[in-house]
Tab-separated table of C-alpha atoms in Angstrom:
chain	number	residue	atom	x	y	z
A	20	MET	CA	40.158	-80.281	16.389
A	21	LEU	CA	36.991	-82.373	16.180
A	22	LEU	CA	36.599	-85.135	18.775
A	23	ALA	CA	34.026	-87.947	18.888
A	24	ALA	CA	33.864	-90.473	21.743
A	25	VAL	CA	31.863	-93.704	21.720
A	26	GLY	CA	30.648	-96.220	24.272
A	27	LEU	CA	28.306	-99.189	23.826
A	28	GLY	CA	24.688	-99.096	22.663
A	29	ALA	CA	23.132	-97.677	19.481
A	30	VAL	CA	24.167	-94.798	17.246
A	31	GLY	CA	22.691	-93.153	14.169
A	32	VAL	CA	24.077	-90.556	11.794
A	33	VAL	CA	25.868	-87.705	13.605
A	34	GLN	CA	26.392	-84.323	11.936
A	35	MET	CA	28.447	-81.304	13.052
A	36	SER	CA	29.235	-78.014	11.306
A	37	ILE	CA	31.819	-75.316	12.090
A	38	GLU	CA	31.755	-71.791	10.683
A	39	PRO	CA	34.709	-69.345	11.047
A	40	SER	CA	34.989	-65.642	10.277
A	41	ALA	CA	35.397	-64.556	6.653
A	42	ASP	CA	37.498	-61.442	7.378
A	43	ALA	CA	40.729	-60.946	5.424
A	44	VAL	CA	43.714	-60.311	7.683
A	45	SER	CA	47.170	-58.818	7.280
A	46	LEU	CA	49.988	-61.209	8.128
A	47	SER	CA	53.751	-61.467	7.799
A	48	ILE	CA	55.002	-64.006	5.276
A	49	GLY	CA	58.445	-63.764	6.878
A	50	THR	CA	61.705	-64.670	5.168
A	51	ILE	CA	61.469	-66.580	1.879
A	52	SER	CA	64.437	-68.697	0.769
A	53	ALA	CA	64.995	-70.262	-2.664
A	54	GLN	CA	67.012	-73.212	-3.968
A	55	MET	CA	67.721	-75.033	-7.236
A	56	SER	CA	68.134	-78.821	-7.210
A	57	ASP	CA	67.878	-82.128	-9.111
A	58	HIS	CA	68.893	-80.695	-12.488
A	59	GLU	CA	69.417	-83.437	-15.086
A	60	GLY	CA	69.370	-84.039	-18.819
A	61	ILE	CA	66.462	-86.105	-20.125
A	62	THR	CA	65.055	-87.471	-23.365
A	63	GLU	CA	61.835	-86.125	-24.834
A	64	GLY	CA	60.070	-89.036	-23.122
A	65	GLY	CA	61.525	-88.195	-19.707
A	66	GLU	CA	64.307	-90.785	-19.391
A	67	SER	CA	67.682	-89.710	-18.010
A	68	ASP	CA	70.083	-88.598	-20.745
A	69	GLY	CA	73.741	-88.193	-19.904
A	70	THR	CA	75.400	-87.295	-16.604
A	71	SER	CA	75.928	-84.076	-14.725
A	72	GLU	CA	79.404	-83.884	-16.272
A	73	THR	CA	78.475	-84.642	-19.888
A	74	ASN	CA	75.684	-82.072	-19.567
A	75	CYS	CA	77.948	-79.572	-17.724
A	76	ILE	CA	75.415	-79.094	-14.904
A	77	ARG	CA	76.448	-76.528	-12.330
A	78	TYR	CA	74.901	-74.739	-9.299
A	79	GLU	CA	75.527	-71.377	-7.657
A	80	PRO	CA	75.941	-70.892	-4.773
A	81	SER	CA	76.939	-74.542	-4.762
A	82	ASN	CA	75.794	-76.759	-1.895
A	83	THR	CA	75.990	-80.371	-3.082
A	84	ALA	CA	76.520	-82.071	-6.433
A	85	SER	CA	72.770	-81.913	-6.980
A	86	SER	CA	71.689	-78.638	-5.368
A	87	SER	CA	72.451	-75.024	-4.677
A	88	ASP	CA	72.358	-73.427	-1.266
A	89	PHE	CA	69.159	-71.741	-0.147
A	90	VAL	CA	69.377	-67.988	-0.693
A	91	THR	CA	67.337	-65.033	0.536
A	92	SER	CA	66.697	-61.611	-1.018
A	93	PRO	CA	68.578	-59.946	-2.663
A	94	GLY	CA	70.430	-63.135	-3.654
A	95	GLU	CA	69.492	-65.654	-6.326
A	96	ALA	CA	69.985	-69.400	-6.720
A	97	LEU	CA	71.086	-70.631	-10.145
A	98	THR	CA	71.617	-73.832	-12.062
A	99	SER	CA	73.067	-74.204	-15.565
A	100	HIS	CA	73.803	-76.721	-18.317
A	101	GLY	CA	75.555	-76.965	-21.656
A	102	ARG	CA	78.606	-75.205	-23.038
A	103	THR	CA	79.462	-72.868	-25.871
A	104	GLY	CA	83.113	-73.915	-26.005
A	105	SER	CA	84.920	-77.239	-26.280
A	106	THR	CA	84.871	-78.003	-22.533
A	107	CYS	CA	82.563	-77.470	-19.582
A	108	PRO	CA	83.318	-74.389	-17.476
A	109	ALA	CA	84.724	-75.177	-14.035
A	110	ASN	CA	81.966	-73.165	-12.367
A	111	LEU	CA	78.544	-71.912	-13.401
A	112	ASP	CA	79.016	-69.331	-16.139
A	113	VAL	CA	76.000	-67.576	-17.674
A	114	THR	CA	78.212	-66.271	-20.495
A	115	GLN	CA	78.897	-69.851	-21.654
A	116	GLN	CA	75.833	-71.813	-20.480
A	117	SER	CA	72.052	-71.793	-20.453
A	118	ALA	CA	70.956	-71.052	-16.891
A	119	LEU	CA	67.835	-70.801	-14.749
A	120	ALA	CA	67.780	-68.516	-11.708
A	121	ILE	CA	65.293	-67.761	-8.959
A	122	ALA	CA	65.386	-64.682	-6.746
A	123	PRO	CA	62.992	-64.700	-3.755
A	124	VAL	CA	61.340	-61.475	-2.631
A	125	ALA	CA	62.209	-59.924	0.715
A	126	GLY	CA	58.967	-61.024	2.381
A	127	GLY	CA	56.947	-58.570	4.428
A	128	SER	CA	53.237	-58.167	5.054
A	129	ILE	CA	50.565	-59.675	2.820
A	130	THR	CA	46.768	-59.866	2.933
A	131	SER	CA	45.141	-63.257	3.272
A	132	GLY	CA	43.189	-64.321	0.218
A	133	GLU	CA	45.033	-61.933	-2.131
A	134	ALA	CA	47.721	-63.027	-4.624
A	135	PHE	CA	51.223	-61.685	-3.953
A	136	LEU	CA	54.705	-61.899	-5.475
A	137	LEU	CA	56.945	-64.692	-4.162
A	138	ALA	CA	59.948	-64.710	-6.496
A	139	GLU	CA	61.325	-63.843	-9.919
A	140	VAL	CA	62.733	-66.495	-12.266
A	141	THR	CA	65.113	-65.831	-15.153
A	142	LEU	CA	65.961	-68.079	-18.106
A	143	SER	CA	69.328	-67.125	-19.614
A	144	ASN	CA	69.577	-68.814	-23.000
A	145	LYS	CA	72.758	-69.671	-24.880
A	146	SER	CA	73.290	-71.608	-28.102
A	147	VAL	CA	74.925	-74.558	-26.365
A	148	GLU	CA	76.927	-77.176	-28.243
A	149	GLY	CA	78.423	-80.611	-27.727
A	150	SER	CA	76.856	-83.970	-26.855
A	151	GLY	CA	74.514	-82.713	-24.108
A	152	ALA	CA	70.827	-83.439	-23.813
A	153	ALA	CA	68.138	-81.428	-25.582
A	154	TYR	CA	65.677	-81.581	-22.669
A	155	TYR	CA	66.271	-80.889	-18.973
A	156	ARG	CA	64.329	-80.978	-15.733
A	157	GLY	CA	64.848	-79.955	-12.147
A	158	VAL	CA	63.219	-78.471	-9.073
A	159	THR	CA	63.109	-74.946	-7.745
A	160	SER	CA	62.083	-74.660	-4.102
A	161	LEU	CA	60.711	-71.856	-1.957
A	162	GLU	CA	61.114	-72.263	1.811
A	163	PHE	CA	59.144	-70.333	4.425
A	164	GLY	CA	61.392	-70.282	7.474
A	165	ASP	CA	59.101	-68.273	9.757
A	166	PHE	CA	56.510	-71.072	9.783
A	167	ASP	CA	56.617	-74.273	11.816
A	168	GLY	CA	58.848	-76.929	10.281
A	169	ASP	CA	60.143	-74.665	7.478
A	170	PRO	CA	57.525	-75.739	4.887
A	171	THR	CA	58.689	-75.828	1.277
A	172	ALA	CA	56.898	-75.377	-2.041
A	173	ASP	CA	58.612	-77.330	-4.834
A	174	LEU	CA	58.049	-76.242	-8.435
A	175	ALA	CA	59.220	-78.902	-10.880
A	176	TRP	CA	60.423	-77.516	-14.205
A	177	ARG	CA	61.246	-78.824	-17.669
A	178	SER	CA	63.240	-76.985	-20.334
A	179	TRP	CA	63.903	-77.549	-24.021
A	180	GLU	CA	66.979	-76.535	-25.989
A	181	THR	CA	65.024	-76.324	-29.235
A	182	PRO	CA	66.764	-77.334	-32.486
A	183	ASP	CA	67.869	-74.632	-34.907
A	184	ASN	CA	65.377	-73.482	-37.499
A	185	PRO	CA	62.523	-76.005	-37.195
A	186	LYS	CA	59.383	-75.016	-39.084
A	187	PRO	CA	57.468	-73.665	-37.281
A	188	CYS	CA	59.326	-72.749	-34.082
A	189	PRO	CA	57.367	-74.227	-31.125
A	190	TYR	CA	57.746	-71.070	-29.001
A	191	GLY	CA	58.314	-68.473	-31.690
A	192	GLY	CA	61.510	-67.331	-33.342
A	193	GLY	CA	64.132	-64.668	-32.949
A	194	PRO	CA	66.681	-62.794	-35.049
A	195	GLY	CA	68.367	-65.017	-37.624
A	196	GLY	CA	65.596	-67.598	-37.540
A	197	ALA	CA	66.759	-69.351	-34.354
A	198	CYS	CA	63.916	-70.616	-32.177
A	199	ARG	CA	63.165	-69.474	-28.650
A	200	ASP	CA	63.950	-71.967	-25.878
A	201	ALA	CA	61.502	-72.473	-23.026
A	202	VAL	CA	61.103	-73.630	-19.444
A	203	THR	CA	57.711	-74.738	-18.088
A	204	PHE	CA	56.907	-75.017	-14.384
A	205	THR	CA	54.560	-77.539	-12.775
A	206	LEU	CA	52.786	-75.950	-9.823
A	207	PRO	CA	52.598	-77.926	-6.566
A	208	GLY	CA	49.444	-78.672	-4.627
A	209	GLU	CA	48.341	-76.668	-1.619
A	210	ILE	CA	50.832	-76.420	1.257
A	211	ALA	CA	49.520	-76.455	4.836
A	212	MET	CA	51.485	-74.187	7.191
A	213	THR	CA	51.189	-73.236	10.847
A	214	LYS	CA	52.664	-70.480	13.014
A	215	ASP	CA	51.859	-69.502	16.603
A	216	GLY	CA	48.938	-71.925	16.689
A	217	GLN	CA	47.364	-70.449	13.551
A	218	GLY	CA	46.852	-72.497	10.396
A	219	TYR	CA	47.411	-71.290	6.832
A	220	ARG	CA	47.110	-72.710	3.346
A	221	LEU	CA	49.527	-71.583	0.622
A	222	THR	CA	48.747	-71.996	-3.066
A	223	ILE	CA	51.295	-71.303	-5.806
A	224	ASP	CA	49.009	-69.672	-8.370
A	225	SER	CA	51.103	-69.048	-11.468
A	226	VAL	CA	54.426	-68.224	-13.092
A	227	ASN	CA	53.685	-65.226	-15.320
A	228	PRO	CA	56.165	-64.092	-18.008
A	229	VAL	CA	57.123	-60.425	-18.291
A	230	GLU	CA	58.706	-58.523	-21.141
A	231	GLY	CA	62.194	-57.077	-21.187
A	232	GLU	CA	63.374	-55.405	-18.015
A	233	GLU	CA	59.861	-54.773	-16.711
A	234	ALA	CA	59.707	-55.321	-12.947
A	235	CYS	CA	57.445	-58.041	-11.615
A	236	PRO	CA	54.202	-56.429	-10.416
A	237	ALA	CA	53.386	-56.897	-6.740
A	238	THR	CA	50.152	-58.619	-7.838
A	239	PRO	CA	49.482	-60.510	-11.098
A	240	ALA	CA	48.834	-58.296	-14.094
A	241	VAL	CA	46.008	-59.237	-16.434
A	242	GLU	CA	48.296	-59.089	-19.494
A	243	VAL	CA	52.055	-58.638	-19.365
A	244	MET	CA	53.135	-60.349	-22.613
A	245	SER	CA	52.587	-59.419	-26.219
A	246	GLU	CA	50.217	-61.600	-28.242
A	247	GLU	CA	53.172	-62.988	-30.217
A	248	GLU	CA	54.861	-64.233	-27.055
A	249	GLU	CA	51.870	-65.780	-25.333
A	250	GLY	CA	52.024	-69.558	-25.053
A	251	GLU	CA	51.764	-72.377	-22.561
A	252	PRO	CA	50.772	-71.416	-19.016
A	253	ASN	CA	53.546	-71.116	-16.405
A	254	THR	CA	56.140	-70.958	-19.190
A	255	ILE	CA	58.898	-68.459	-19.886
A	256	THR	CA	60.844	-68.324	-23.136
A	257	ALA	CA	64.049	-66.682	-24.330
A	258	ARG	CA	65.698	-66.026	-27.684
A	259	GLU	CA	69.207	-67.323	-28.295
A	260	ASN	CA	71.777	-65.317	-26.330
A	261	ALA	CA	69.042	-63.454	-24.482
A	262	SER	CA	66.987	-63.813	-21.298
A	263	GLY	CA	63.343	-64.351	-20.418
A	264	ARG	CA	61.805	-63.600	-17.045
A	265	GLY	CA	58.791	-64.681	-15.053
A	266	CYS	CA	57.046	-63.820	-11.792
A	267	VAL	CA	55.947	-66.431	-9.255
A	268	TYR	CA	52.684	-65.602	-7.461
A	269	GLY	CA	50.951	-67.270	-4.546
A	270	THR	CA	48.000	-66.846	-2.214
A	271	VAL	CA	47.795	-67.556	1.519
A	272	VAL	CA	44.494	-68.112	3.301
A	273	THR	CA	44.158	-68.252	7.068
A	274	GLY	CA	42.461	-71.028	8.934
A	275	ARG	CA	42.953	-73.709	11.529
A	276	GLU	CA	44.275	-77.227	11.300
A	277	VAL	CA	41.375	-79.623	11.838
A	278	THR	CA	41.811	-83.271	12.775
A	279	ILE	CA	39.014	-85.803	13.225
A	280	VAL	CA	39.642	-87.996	16.275
A	281	LYS	CA	37.626	-91.101	17.183
A	282	ARG	CA	38.100	-92.245	20.773
A	283	ILE	CA	36.692	-95.343	22.478
A	284	GLU	CA	35.595	-95.069	26.118
A	285	GLY	CA	33.948	-97.395	28.611
A	286	ILE	CA	36.156	-100.432	28.045
A	287	SER	CA	36.777	-102.659	31.084
A	288	THR	CA	37.523	-106.286	31.888
A	289	GLU	CA	33.790	-106.940	31.699
A	290	VAL	CA	33.177	-104.876	28.516
A	291	VAL	CA	34.964	-105.795	25.281
A	292	ALA	CA	34.580	-103.478	22.317
A	293	PRO	CA	33.648	-105.130	19.040
A	294	SER	CA	36.047	-104.489	16.191
A	295	ALA	CA	34.769	-101.574	14.106
A	296	THR	CA	35.777	-99.032	11.498
A	297	PHE	CA	34.036	-95.663	11.777
A	298	THR	CA	33.394	-93.631	8.626
A	299	PHE	CA	33.243	-89.844	8.494
A	300	ASP	CA	32.100	-87.940	5.404
A	301	SER	CA	33.038	-84.283	5.143
A	302	SER	CA	31.868	-81.478	2.881
A	303	SER	CA	32.780	-77.820	2.527
A	304	SER	CA	31.231	-74.607	1.281
A	305	ASP	CA	34.440	-74.239	-0.786
A	306	SER	CA	34.589	-76.743	-3.643
A	307	GLU	CA	38.414	-76.441	-3.709
A	308	SER	CA	38.824	-77.245	-0.002
A	309	PRO	CA	40.811	-80.368	0.950
A	310	TRP	CA	37.826	-81.231	3.180
A	311	ASN	CA	35.268	-81.200	0.382
A	312	ASP	CA	33.749	-84.514	-0.705
A	313	LEU	CA	36.061	-86.508	1.551
A	314	SER	CA	35.474	-89.891	3.224
A	315	ILE	CA	37.672	-90.907	6.175
A	316	GLU	CA	37.811	-94.282	7.906
A	317	LEU	CA	39.121	-94.510	11.487
A	318	THR	CA	39.728	-97.725	13.429
A	319	PRO	CA	40.620	-96.914	17.047
A	320	PRO	CA	42.002	-99.600	19.355
A	321	ASP	CA	40.041	-100.736	22.426
A	322	ASP	CA	41.953	-98.458	24.756
A	323	GLY	CA	42.691	-95.455	22.587
A	324	SER	CA	41.918	-93.334	19.560
A	325	ASP	CA	42.547	-93.021	15.846
A	326	SER	CA	42.810	-89.735	13.978
A	327	SER	CA	42.775	-88.346	10.471
A	328	ASP	CA	45.552	-86.339	8.865
A	329	PRO	CA	45.237	-82.625	9.707
A	330	LYS	CA	43.902	-80.320	7.001
A	331	ILE	CA	43.409	-76.571	6.905
A	332	TRP	CA	39.995	-75.029	7.593
A	333	GLU	CA	39.919	-71.616	5.899
A	334	SER	CA	38.391	-68.360	7.033
A	335	GLY	CA	34.911	-68.060	5.586
A	336	GLU	CA	34.645	-71.807	4.974
A	337	THR	CA	31.874	-73.913	6.475
A	338	LEU	CA	32.739	-77.554	7.127
A	339	THR	CA	30.191	-80.292	7.730
A	340	PHE	CA	31.154	-83.696	9.140
A	341	VAL	CA	28.784	-86.664	9.082
A	342	GLU	CA	29.610	-89.821	11.036
A	343	GLN	CA	27.930	-92.853	9.519
A	344	ASP	CA	26.093	-95.448	11.578
A	345	PRO	CA	28.517	-98.348	12.338
A	346	MET	CA	25.504	-100.688	11.996
A	347	ASN	CA	26.127	-102.401	15.319
A	348	PRO	CA	23.648	-101.825	18.198
A	349	ARG	CA	26.397	-102.284	20.791
A	350	TRP	CA	27.847	-98.842	19.965
A	351	GLU	CA	26.553	-95.617	21.482
A	352	LEU	CA	27.772	-92.077	20.858
A	353	THR	CA	28.635	-90.553	24.251
A	354	GLY	CA	29.757	-87.145	23.035
A	355	ALA	CA	31.036	-84.947	20.247
A	356	GLU	CA	33.099	-81.816	20.776
A	357	CYS	CA	35.076	-79.273	18.791
């Protein structure tokens, strides 16, 4: 935590830097849980199309009308849509519906700064019929229950039940000329996590497709798909009445949560603080850091403090904070501490 206290007088530009260790460390990722939610039919433009009943949307294990339960390894959370018969199945049925499943890994020890396997996703594709939508979207979530507040990484997804025999097939074809269907994931931003007073930053790096029954590698492989099946990033595809699989990878870096706090001191009945907003500019040795190229304005009250939102400071990252001159000679910096 970075603290700056002010009194009355004059102040110029103030600069502070903090430099942590760059050592990689082994840490426990703990139990990972997974959930499917918010599955709905949409138009190509993203408008809602139909209802959960007309689109035969189902979840397993079911939690609410719009979500599955969270599951842990070796379980999997599923959601499905469509039908191959004349009516929707009463429960999720991968023999009659297109389905998307996620199976979280068992957790265990990882090394900070190195990509590791989080979960496996499976697209089970069926030639669905009826008046359902052609496009669908939803959210698959990974929860990290061993960290403070059970932080969650949400991967939005969008799928397409491609029409039969378009020329050319957008994701390649299969036996009989039918086109492959696809699901594409949108990766979330960085997730700040804390445990036992230690800060971490989780990044979901990619969803990499794998062929056939090949197991997901513990770390991302350079190439796991044939040239014919390569396509959009973070996308898995499947032929009609077949399955496609993908591997979800992430990276955790260690650090500390840093908060900039501006505190006013020296106020009394005889001394009234002028109204002021204090500006802090921050930079980082890591161009991808949430602290890099950031400007923060704090306006503390006369008898208290104002603070920024906390952000993670990574191992090996040097942060520099510059407090700008408030351009009022009545202010004086009385101290700065970290």
